[in-house]
Amino acid sequence: MGSACIKVTKYFLFLFNLLFFILGAVILGFGVWILADRSSFISVLQTSSNSLKVGACVFIGVGAVTMFMGFLGCIGAIKEVRCLLGLYFAFLLLMLIVQVAAGVLFYFSTGKLKQEMGSIVMKLIQDYKDGQEDRLQEAWDYVQAQVRCCGWASFYNWTDNAELMNRTNVTYPCSCEDKREADDSFLVRKGFCEAFNSTRTESGNNPEYWPVYREGCMKKVQAWLQENVGIILGVCVGVAVIELLGMLLSICLCRHIHSEDYSKVPKY
């Protein structure tokens, strides 16, 4: 009966660590995605915000160590190597403490991140240059076109751009153009566009005549961020639960190996 229980414990520990390895890869993937993304507002944030860069590096580090620990736990469980199981338990405990601390810090810093994001976008809009090849400008153009919004709080934010407002004809950000019909094209228009039917030159570049989306991007972008933060924290909670179960199973298996004949442990 005892031998059967140990076998069940051993293979359950193996399965938990296999899942642990996969979840570690998911966490690592989140970090790589934040650093590698070049087609959304994440590109704007990760270039201008140190906190997001640090967070991405933390996710990559935690994910890599989690994958290594999952692999170590699998080997220790199958081969019943007590030193590996002890090392596995110690690392799991350390990782759990780090993840809880990082999760709490990340959760309470989301408000600061939203505020920082608004400042970054507003500065980007003010400094936007027509015809300039800039990765940040292209990323924000992509956001406005795909999310179907304009500016940050509203399209009036673009009135802070001196180059745009100095135009004598009705000119607007191309990526903000209000397309009534569904457009499946992946081509995003960049720079400033002049209204084709513009005859109101006497009033200058009046934003009231811009054929753009009226709604700002703030609410949609923040909702997207909140949703993805929830997913990331959900994955971290799942990993923490698996870590606790792994710690419990590793202790049980470690105690069994300690009480058994050491000749059963593989020699290397």
PDB file of C-alpha atoms in Angstrom:
ATOM      1  CA  MET A   1       0.000   0.000   0.000  1.00  0.00           C
ATOM      2  CA  GLY A   2       2.850   2.382   0.903  1.00  0.00           C
ATOM      3  CA  SER A   3       4.688   1.595  -2.321  1.00  0.00           C
ATOM      4  CA  ALA A   4       1.573   2.290  -4.383  1.00  0.00           C
ATOM      5  CA  CYS A   5       1.064   5.659  -2.658  1.00  0.00           C
ATOM      6  CA  ILE A   6       4.671   6.624  -3.343  1.00  0.00           C
ATOM      7  CA  LYS A   7       4.295   5.759  -7.024  1.00  0.00           C
ATOM      8  CA  VAL A   8       1.135   7.854  -7.241  1.00  0.00           C
ATOM      9  CA  THR A   9       2.913  10.744  -5.477  1.00  0.00           C
ATOM     10  CA  LYS A  10       5.904  10.432  -7.778  1.00  0.00           C
ATOM     11  CA  TYR A  11       3.901  10.545 -10.991  1.00  0.00           C
ATOM     12  CA  PHE A  12       1.604  13.284  -9.715  1.00  0.00           C
ATOM     13  CA  LEU A  13       4.699  15.332  -8.942  1.00  0.00           C
ATOM     14  CA  PHE A  14       5.966  14.661 -12.452  1.00  0.00           C
ATOM     15  CA  LEU A  15       2.670  15.831 -13.997  1.00  0.00           C
ATOM     16  CA  PHE A  16       2.550  18.945 -11.802  1.00  0.00           C
ATOM     17  CA  ASN A  17       6.065  19.856 -12.848  1.00  0.00           C
ATOM     18  CA  LEU A  18       5.258  19.308 -16.508  1.00  0.00           C
ATOM     19  CA  LEU A  19       2.378  21.778 -16.136  1.00  0.00           C
ATOM     20  CA  PHE A  20       4.677  24.000 -14.103  1.00  0.00           C
ATOM     21  CA  PHE A  21       7.168  23.994 -16.995  1.00  0.00           C
ATOM     22  CA  ILE A  22       4.425  24.987 -19.481  1.00  0.00           C
ATOM     23  CA  LEU A  23       3.141  27.851 -17.287  1.00  0.00           C
ATOM     24  CA  GLY A  24       6.714  29.081 -16.869  1.00  0.00           C
ATOM     25  CA  ALA A  25       6.981  29.223 -20.649  1.00  0.00           C
ATOM     26  CA  VAL A  26       3.754  31.274 -20.745  1.00  0.00           C
ATOM     27  CA  ILE A  27       5.146  33.795 -18.225  1.00  0.00           C
ATOM     28  CA  LEU A  28       8.393  34.024 -20.185  1.00  0.00           C
ATOM     29  CA  GLY A  29       6.339  34.557 -23.345  1.00  0.00           C
ATOM     30  CA  PHE A  30       4.515  37.521 -21.763  1.00  0.00           C
ATOM     31  CA  GLY A  31       7.836  39.188 -20.980  1.00  0.00           C
ATOM     32  CA  VAL A  32       9.255  38.580 -24.462  1.00  0.00           C
ATOM     33  CA  TRP A  33       6.029  39.866 -26.037  1.00  0.00           C
ATOM     34  CA  ILE A  34       6.226  43.129 -24.067  1.00  0.00           C
ATOM     35  CA  LEU A  35       9.813  43.729 -25.211  1.00  0.00           C
ATOM     36  CA  ALA A  36       9.333  42.533 -28.808  1.00  0.00           C
ATOM     37  CA  ASP A  37       5.961  44.121 -29.618  1.00  0.00           C
ATOM     38  CA  ARG A  38       6.291  46.691 -32.390  1.00  0.00           C
ATOM     39  CA  SER A  39       2.730  47.167 -33.611  1.00  0.00           C
ATOM     40  CA  SER A  40       0.700  48.451 -30.653  1.00  0.00           C
ATOM     41  CA  PHE A  41       0.815  51.011 -27.828  1.00  0.00           C
ATOM     42  CA  ILE A  42       2.956  48.562 -25.838  1.00  0.00           C
ATOM     43  CA  SER A  43       5.754  49.624 -28.184  1.00  0.00           C
ATOM     44  CA  VAL A  44       5.234  53.234 -27.102  1.00  0.00           C
ATOM     45  CA  LEU A  45       5.259  52.309 -23.414  1.00  0.00           C
ATOM     46  CA  GLN A  46       8.193  49.932 -23.414  1.00  0.00           C
ATOM     47  CA  THR A  47      10.364  52.479 -25.260  1.00  0.00           C
ATOM     48  CA  SER A  48       9.495  55.363 -22.955  1.00  0.00           C
ATOM     49  CA  SER A  49       8.748  53.672 -19.630  1.00  0.00           C
ATOM     50  CA  ASN A  50      11.469  52.108 -17.477  1.00  0.00           C
ATOM     51  CA  SER A  51       8.925  50.448 -15.177  1.00  0.00           C
ATOM     52  CA  LEU A  52       7.454  48.435 -18.060  1.00  0.00           C
ATOM     53  CA  LYS A  53      10.915  47.357 -19.208  1.00  0.00           C
ATOM     54  CA  VAL A  54      11.793  46.228 -15.682  1.00  0.00           C
ATOM     55  CA  GLY A  55       8.482  44.380 -15.404  1.00  0.00           C
ATOM     56  CA  ALA A  56       9.114  42.600 -18.708  1.00  0.00           C
ATOM     57  CA  CYS A  57      12.604  41.537 -17.577  1.00  0.00           C
ATOM     58  CA  VAL A  58      11.150  40.256 -14.287  1.00  0.00           C
ATOM     59  CA  PHE A  59       8.611  38.154 -16.191  1.00  0.00           C
ATOM     60  CA  ILE A  60      11.334  36.738 -18.429  1.00  0.00           C
ATOM     61  CA  GLY A  61      13.525  35.902 -15.425  1.00  0.00           C
ATOM     62  CA  VAL A  62      10.689  34.335 -13.432  1.00  0.00           C
ATOM     63  CA  GLY A  63       9.518  32.363 -16.460  1.00  0.00           C
ATOM     64  CA  ALA A  64      12.993  31.034 -17.228  1.00  0.00           C
ATOM     65  CA  VAL A  65      13.649  29.996 -13.622  1.00  0.00           C
ATOM     66  CA  THR A  66      10.160  28.452 -13.407  1.00  0.00           C
ATOM     67  CA  MET A  67      10.848  26.343 -16.502  1.00  0.00           C
ATOM     68  CA  PHE A  68      14.191  25.250 -15.055  1.00  0.00           C
ATOM     69  CA  MET A  69      12.581  24.311 -11.758  1.00  0.00           C
ATOM     70  CA  GLY A  70       9.867  22.347 -13.557  1.00  0.00           C
ATOM     71  CA  PHE A  71      12.542  20.401 -15.390  1.00  0.00           C
ATOM     72  CA  LEU A  72      14.496  19.842 -12.171  1.00  0.00           C
ATOM     73  CA  GLY A  73      11.363  18.635 -10.380  1.00  0.00           C
ATOM     74  CA  CYS A  74      10.565  16.181 -13.179  1.00  0.00           C
ATOM     75  CA  ILE A  75      14.035  14.625 -13.007  1.00  0.00           C
ATOM     76  CA  GLY A  76      14.019  14.524  -9.204  1.00  0.00           C
ATOM     77  CA  ALA A  77      10.585  12.868  -9.121  1.00  0.00           C
ATOM     78  CA  ILE A  78      11.272  10.181 -11.735  1.00  0.00           C
ATOM     79  CA  LYS A  79      14.799   9.318 -10.530  1.00  0.00           C
ATOM     80  CA  GLU A  80      13.937   9.827  -6.826  1.00  0.00           C
ATOM     81  CA  VAL A  81      17.067  11.893  -6.196  1.00  0.00           C
ATOM     82  CA  ARG A  82      16.663  13.377  -2.734  1.00  0.00           C
ATOM     83  CA  CYS A  83      19.138  16.243  -3.182  1.00  0.00           C
ATOM     84  CA  LEU A  84      17.337  17.388  -6.334  1.00  0.00           C
ATOM     85  CA  LEU A  85      13.989  17.285  -4.549  1.00  0.00           C
ATOM     86  CA  GLY A  86      15.416  19.301  -1.635  1.00  0.00           C
ATOM     87  CA  LEU A  87      16.904  21.855  -4.024  1.00  0.00           C
ATOM     88  CA  TYR A  88      13.608  21.912  -5.903  1.00  0.00           C
ATOM     89  CA  PHE A  89      11.662  22.650  -2.693  1.00  0.00           C
ATOM     90  CA  ALA A  90      14.040  25.465  -1.679  1.00  0.00           C
ATOM     91  CA  PHE A  91      13.833  27.131  -5.087  1.00  0.00           C
ATOM     92  CA  LEU A  92      10.048  26.773  -5.139  1.00  0.00           C
ATOM     93  CA  LEU A  93       9.770  28.496  -1.776  1.00  0.00           C
ATOM     94  CA  LEU A  94      12.030  31.329  -2.945  1.00  0.00           C
ATOM     95  CA  MET A  95      10.129  31.667  -6.228  1.00  0.00           C
ATOM     96  CA  LEU A  96       6.798  31.763  -4.415  1.00  0.00           C
ATOM     97  CA  ILE A  97       7.963  34.604  -2.170  1.00  0.00           C
ATOM     98  CA  VAL A  98       9.346  36.562  -5.159  1.00  0.00           C
ATOM     99  CA  GLN A  99       6.172  36.036  -7.221  1.00  0.00           C
ATOM    100  CA  VAL A 100       3.871  37.162  -4.420  1.00  0.00           C
ATOM    101  CA  ALA A 101       5.978  40.288  -3.809  1.00  0.00           C
ATOM    102  CA  ALA A 102       6.189  41.076  -7.563  1.00  0.00           C
ATOM    103  CA  GLY A 103       2.456  40.451  -8.063  1.00  0.00           C
ATOM    104  CA  VAL A 104       1.480  42.791  -5.215  1.00  0.00           C
ATOM    105  CA  LEU A 105       3.906  45.462  -6.454  1.00  0.00           C
ATOM    106  CA  PHE A 106       2.664  45.129 -10.037  1.00  0.00           C
ATOM    107  CA  TYR A 107      -0.998  45.299  -9.006  1.00  0.00           C
ATOM    108  CA  PHE A 108      -0.580  48.465  -6.939  1.00  0.00           C
ATOM    109  CA  SER A 109       1.551  50.148  -9.641  1.00  0.00           C
ATOM    110  CA  THR A 110      -1.091  49.826 -12.398  1.00  0.00           C
ATOM    111  CA  GLY A 111      -2.500  53.249 -11.464  1.00  0.00           C
ATOM    112  CA  LYS A 112       0.931  54.824 -11.882  1.00  0.00           C
ATOM    113  CA  LEU A 113       1.373  52.989 -15.185  1.00  0.00           C
ATOM    114  CA  LYS A 114      -1.931  54.388 -16.506  1.00  0.00           C
ATOM    115  CA  GLN A 115      -0.917  57.920 -15.498  1.00  0.00           C
ATOM    116  CA  GLU A 116       2.509  57.462 -17.033  1.00  0.00           C
ATOM    117  CA  MET A 117       0.920  56.101 -20.202  1.00  0.00           C
ATOM    118  CA  GLY A 118      -1.237  59.228 -20.562  1.00  0.00           C
ATOM    119  CA  SER A 119       1.800  61.519 -20.225  1.00  0.00           C
ATOM    120  CA  ILE A 120       3.743  59.507 -22.817  1.00  0.00           C
ATOM    121  CA  VAL A 121       0.912  59.579 -25.357  1.00  0.00           C
ATOM    122  CA  MET A 122       0.253  63.307 -24.878  1.00  0.00           C
ATOM    123  CA  LYS A 123       3.934  64.116 -25.455  1.00  0.00           C
ATOM    124  CA  LEU A 124       3.946  61.857 -28.523  1.00  0.00           C
ATOM    125  CA  ILE A 125       0.927  63.698 -29.973  1.00  0.00           C
ATOM    126  CA  GLN A 126       2.494  67.111 -29.322  1.00  0.00           C
ATOM    127  CA  ASP A 127       5.821  66.125 -30.958  1.00  0.00           C
ATOM    128  CA  TYR A 128       4.266  64.200 -33.890  1.00  0.00           C
ATOM    129  CA  LYS A 129       5.914  65.166 -37.207  1.00  0.00           C
ATOM    130  CA  ASP A 130       4.327  64.653 -40.612  1.00  0.00           C
ATOM    131  CA  GLY A 131       6.443  62.495 -42.934  1.00  0.00           C
ATOM    132  CA  GLN A 132       8.902  61.466 -40.217  1.00  0.00           C
ATOM    133  CA  GLU A 133       9.841  57.794 -40.033  1.00  0.00           C
ATOM    134  CA  ASP A 134       9.509  57.057 -36.335  1.00  0.00           C
ATOM    135  CA  ARG A 135       8.615  53.726 -34.724  1.00  0.00           C
ATOM    136  CA  LEU A 136       6.673  55.331 -31.876  1.00  0.00           C
ATOM    137  CA  GLN A 137       4.584  57.419 -34.252  1.00  0.00           C
ATOM    138  CA  GLU A 138       3.852  54.349 -36.371  1.00  0.00           C
ATOM    139  CA  ALA A 139       2.817  52.390 -33.277  1.00  0.00           C
ATOM    140  CA  TRP A 140       0.382  55.114 -32.199  1.00  0.00           C
ATOM    141  CA  ASP A 141      -1.016  55.380 -35.736  1.00  0.00           C
ATOM    142  CA  TYR A 142      -1.651  51.646 -35.611  1.00  0.00           C
ATOM    143  CA  VAL A 143      -3.471  51.959 -32.267  1.00  0.00           C
ATOM    144  CA  GLN A 144      -5.738  54.773 -33.461  1.00  0.00           C
ATOM    145  CA  ALA A 145      -6.611  52.989 -36.706  1.00  0.00           C
ATOM    146  CA  GLN A 146      -7.234  49.572 -35.162  1.00  0.00           C
ATOM    147  CA  VAL A 147      -9.019  50.703 -31.999  1.00  0.00           C
ATOM    148  CA  ARG A 148     -10.979  53.359 -33.969  1.00  0.00           C
ATOM    149  CA  CYS A 149     -10.199  56.283 -31.701  1.00  0.00           C
ATOM    150  CA  CYS A 150      -8.378  59.604 -31.891  1.00  0.00           C
ATOM    151  CA  GLY A 151      -6.150  61.331 -29.369  1.00  0.00           C
ATOM    152  CA  TRP A 152      -5.961  60.335 -25.731  1.00  0.00           C
ATOM    153  CA  ALA A 153      -8.923  61.871 -23.883  1.00  0.00           C
ATOM    154  CA  SER A 154     -10.526  63.038 -27.166  1.00  0.00           C
ATOM    155  CA  PHE A 155      -9.585  64.098 -30.693  1.00  0.00           C
ATOM    156  CA  TYR A 156      -9.061  67.648 -29.355  1.00  0.00           C
ATOM    157  CA  ASN A 157      -5.709  66.480 -27.942  1.00  0.00           C
ATOM    158  CA  TRP A 158      -4.346  66.814 -31.475  1.00  0.00           C
ATOM    159  CA  THR A 159      -4.879  70.587 -31.277  1.00  0.00           C
ATOM    160  CA  ASP A 160      -1.755  70.651 -29.088  1.00  0.00           C
ATOM    161  CA  ASN A 161       0.321  69.736 -32.148  1.00  0.00           C
ATOM    162  CA  ALA A 162       1.702  73.028 -33.476  1.00  0.00           C
ATOM    163  CA  GLU A 163       2.581  71.681 -36.927  1.00  0.00           C
ATOM    164  CA  LEU A 164      -0.938  70.378 -37.480  1.00  0.00           C
ATOM    165  CA  MET A 165      -2.705  73.500 -36.251  1.00  0.00           C
ATOM    166  CA  ASN A 166      -0.521  75.780 -38.411  1.00  0.00           C
ATOM    167  CA  ARG A 167      -2.042  74.280 -41.570  1.00  0.00           C
ATOM    168  CA  THR A 168      -4.326  76.713 -43.373  1.00  0.00           C
ATOM    169  CA  ASN A 169      -6.634  74.043 -44.806  1.00  0.00           C
ATOM    170  CA  VAL A 170      -8.620  71.449 -42.880  1.00  0.00           C
ATOM    171  CA  THR A 171      -5.942  68.851 -42.043  1.00  0.00           C
ATOM    172  CA  TYR A 172      -6.213  65.944 -39.630  1.00  0.00           C
ATOM    173  CA  PRO A 173      -4.233  62.867 -38.448  1.00  0.00           C
ATOM    174  CA  CYS A 174      -4.642  60.230 -41.187  1.00  0.00           C
ATOM    175  CA  SER A 175      -4.861  57.319 -38.754  1.00  0.00           C
ATOM    176  CA  CYS A 176      -7.840  58.995 -37.026  1.00  0.00           C
ATOM    177  CA  GLU A 177     -10.005  59.088 -40.154  1.00  0.00           C
ATOM    178  CA  ASP A 178     -13.521  57.897 -39.385  1.00  0.00           C
ATOM    179  CA  LYS A 179     -14.194  54.975 -41.721  1.00  0.00           C
ATOM    180  CA  ARG A 180     -17.882  54.203 -41.601  1.00  0.00           C
ATOM    181  CA  GLU A 181     -17.521  50.960 -43.541  1.00  0.00           C
ATOM    182  CA  ALA A 182     -15.532  48.021 -42.210  1.00  0.00           C
ATOM    183  CA  ASP A 183     -11.994  48.116 -43.529  1.00  0.00           C
ATOM    184  CA  ASP A 184     -10.095  44.838 -43.443  1.00  0.00           C
ATOM    185  CA  SER A 185      -6.949  46.373 -44.880  1.00  0.00           C
ATOM    186  CA  PHE A 186      -3.788  46.023 -42.797  1.00  0.00           C
ATOM    187  CA  LEU A 187      -2.389  49.237 -44.306  1.00  0.00           C
ATOM    188  CA  VAL A 188      -2.400  52.055 -41.765  1.00  0.00           C
ATOM    189  CA  ARG A 189      -2.252  55.610 -43.078  1.00  0.00           C
ATOM    190  CA  LYS A 190       0.380  57.779 -41.438  1.00  0.00           C
ATOM    191  CA  GLY A 191       1.058  61.476 -41.081  1.00  0.00           C
ATOM    192  CA  PHE A 192      -1.419  64.292 -41.746  1.00  0.00           C
ATOM    193  CA  CYS A 193      -4.131  64.274 -44.399  1.00  0.00           C
ATOM    194  CA  GLU A 194      -5.975  67.180 -45.987  1.00  0.00           C
ATOM    195  CA  ALA A 195      -9.739  66.930 -46.319  1.00  0.00           C
ATOM    196  CA  PHE A 196     -10.664  66.523 -50.003  1.00  0.00           C
ATOM    197  CA  ASN A 197     -13.868  68.570 -49.798  1.00  0.00           C
ATOM    198  CA  SER A 198     -12.339  71.286 -47.660  1.00  0.00           C
ATOM    199  CA  THR A 199     -13.525  74.756 -48.673  1.00  0.00           C
ATOM    200  CA  ARG A 200     -13.451  76.348 -45.224  1.00  0.00           C
ATOM    201  CA  THR A 201     -10.033  77.966 -45.491  1.00  0.00           C
ATOM    202  CA  GLU A 202     -11.316  81.173 -43.884  1.00  0.00           C
ATOM    203  CA  SER A 203     -11.528  79.480 -40.491  1.00  0.00           C
ATOM    204  CA  GLY A 204      -8.143  77.787 -40.730  1.00  0.00           C
ATOM    205  CA  ASN A 205      -7.652  74.254 -39.533  1.00  0.00           C
ATOM    206  CA  ASN A 206     -10.766  73.973 -37.371  1.00  0.00           C
ATOM    207  CA  PRO A 207     -10.907  70.568 -35.598  1.00  0.00           C
ATOM    208  CA  GLU A 208     -14.719  70.662 -35.746  1.00  0.00           C
ATOM    209  CA  TYR A 209     -14.473  69.910 -39.466  1.00  0.00           C
ATOM    210  CA  TRP A 210     -12.073  66.966 -39.107  1.00  0.00           C
ATOM    211  CA  PRO A 211     -13.554  63.680 -40.437  1.00  0.00           C
ATOM    212  CA  VAL A 212     -12.114  61.705 -37.516  1.00  0.00           C
ATOM    213  CA  TYR A 213     -13.271  59.521 -34.641  1.00  0.00           C
ATOM    214  CA  ARG A 214     -14.557  61.683 -31.806  1.00  0.00           C
ATOM    215  CA  GLU A 215     -13.793  59.236 -29.003  1.00  0.00           C
ATOM    216  CA  GLY A 216     -10.358  59.243 -27.395  1.00  0.00           C
ATOM    217  CA  CYS A 217      -8.236  56.122 -26.940  1.00  0.00           C
ATOM    218  CA  MET A 218      -7.805  56.387 -23.163  1.00  0.00           C
ATOM    219  CA  LYS A 219     -10.748  54.248 -22.044  1.00  0.00           C
ATOM    220  CA  LYS A 220     -10.218  51.555 -24.682  1.00  0.00           C
ATOM    221  CA  VAL A 221      -6.466  51.314 -24.103  1.00  0.00           C
ATOM    222  CA  GLN A 222      -6.846  51.245 -20.312  1.00  0.00           C
ATOM    223  CA  ALA A 223      -9.554  48.567 -20.602  1.00  0.00           C
ATOM    224  CA  TRP A 224      -7.203  46.511 -22.778  1.00  0.00           C
ATOM    225  CA  LEU A 225      -4.398  46.979 -20.257  1.00  0.00           C
ATOM    226  CA  GLN A 226      -6.642  46.029 -17.327  1.00  0.00           C
ATOM    227  CA  GLU A 227      -7.808  42.902 -19.135  1.00  0.00           C
ATOM    228  CA  ASN A 228      -4.266  41.761 -19.903  1.00  0.00           C
ATOM    229  CA  VAL A 229      -3.060  42.577 -16.382  1.00  0.00           C
ATOM    230  CA  GLY A 230      -5.855  40.301 -15.126  1.00  0.00           C
ATOM    231  CA  ILE A 231      -4.678  37.512 -17.437  1.00  0.00           C
ATOM    232  CA  ILE A 232      -1.064  37.893 -16.302  1.00  0.00           C
ATOM    233  CA  LEU A 233      -2.014  37.913 -12.613  1.00  0.00           C
ATOM    234  CA  GLY A 234      -4.304  34.906 -13.224  1.00  0.00           C
ATOM    235  CA  VAL A 235      -1.408  32.953 -14.734  1.00  0.00           C
ATOM    236  CA  CYS A 236       0.807  33.917 -11.778  1.00  0.00           C
ATOM    237  CA  VAL A 237      -1.858  32.729  -9.299  1.00  0.00           C
ATOM    238  CA  GLY A 238      -2.110  29.435 -11.211  1.00  0.00           C
ATOM    239  CA  VAL A 239       1.652  29.008 -11.041  1.00  0.00           C
ATOM    240  CA  ALA A 240       1.620  29.787  -7.289  1.00  0.00           C
ATOM    241  CA  VAL A 241      -1.019  27.083  -6.652  1.00  0.00           C
ATOM    242  CA  ILE A 242       1.029  24.551  -8.608  1.00  0.00           C
ATOM    243  CA  GLU A 243       4.127  25.604  -6.661  1.00  0.00           C
ATOM    244  CA  LEU A 244       2.370  24.920  -3.340  1.00  0.00           C
ATOM    245  CA  LEU A 245       1.213  21.501  -4.521  1.00  0.00           C
ATOM    246  CA  GLY A 246       4.681  20.765  -5.858  1.00  0.00           C
ATOM    247  CA  MET A 247       6.244  21.712  -2.533  1.00  0.00           C
ATOM    248  CA  LEU A 248       3.839  19.421  -0.676  1.00  0.00           C
ATOM    249  CA  LEU A 249       4.449  16.461  -2.993  1.00  0.00           C
ATOM    250  CA  SER A 250       8.226  16.978  -2.984  1.00  0.00           C
ATOM    251  CA  ILE A 251       8.273  16.883   0.841  1.00  0.00           C
ATOM    252  CA  CYS A 252       6.270  13.660   0.868  1.00  0.00           C
ATOM    253  CA  LEU A 253       8.549  12.029  -1.688  1.00  0.00           C
ATOM    254  CA  CYS A 254      11.676  13.354   0.032  1.00  0.00           C
ATOM    255  CA  ARG A 255      10.601  11.825   3.364  1.00  0.00           C
ATOM    256  CA  HIS A 256       9.976   8.483   1.671  1.00  0.00           C
ATOM    257  CA  ILE A 257      13.406   8.449   0.044  1.00  0.00           C
ATOM    258  CA  HIS A 258      14.993   9.337   3.392  1.00  0.00           C
ATOM    259  CA  SER A 259      13.319   6.364   5.058  1.00  0.00           C
ATOM    260  CA  GLU A 260      14.139   3.915   2.266  1.00  0.00           C
ATOM    261  CA  ASP A 261      17.346   2.040   1.516  1.00  0.00           C
ATOM    262  CA  TYR A 262      19.752   4.430  -0.251  1.00  0.00           C
ATOM    263  CA  SER A 263      20.848   1.633  -2.559  1.00  0.00           C
ATOM    264  CA  LYS A 264      17.579   2.247  -4.457  1.00  0.00           C
ATOM    265  CA  VAL A 265      18.675   5.758  -5.377  1.00  0.00           C
ATOM    266  CA  PRO A 266      20.454   5.855  -8.777  1.00  0.00           C
ATOM    267  CA  LYS A 267      24.208   6.342  -8.592  1.00  0.00           C
ATOM    268  CA  TYR A 268      25.980   8.717 -10.998  1.00  0.00           C
TER     269      TYR A 268
END
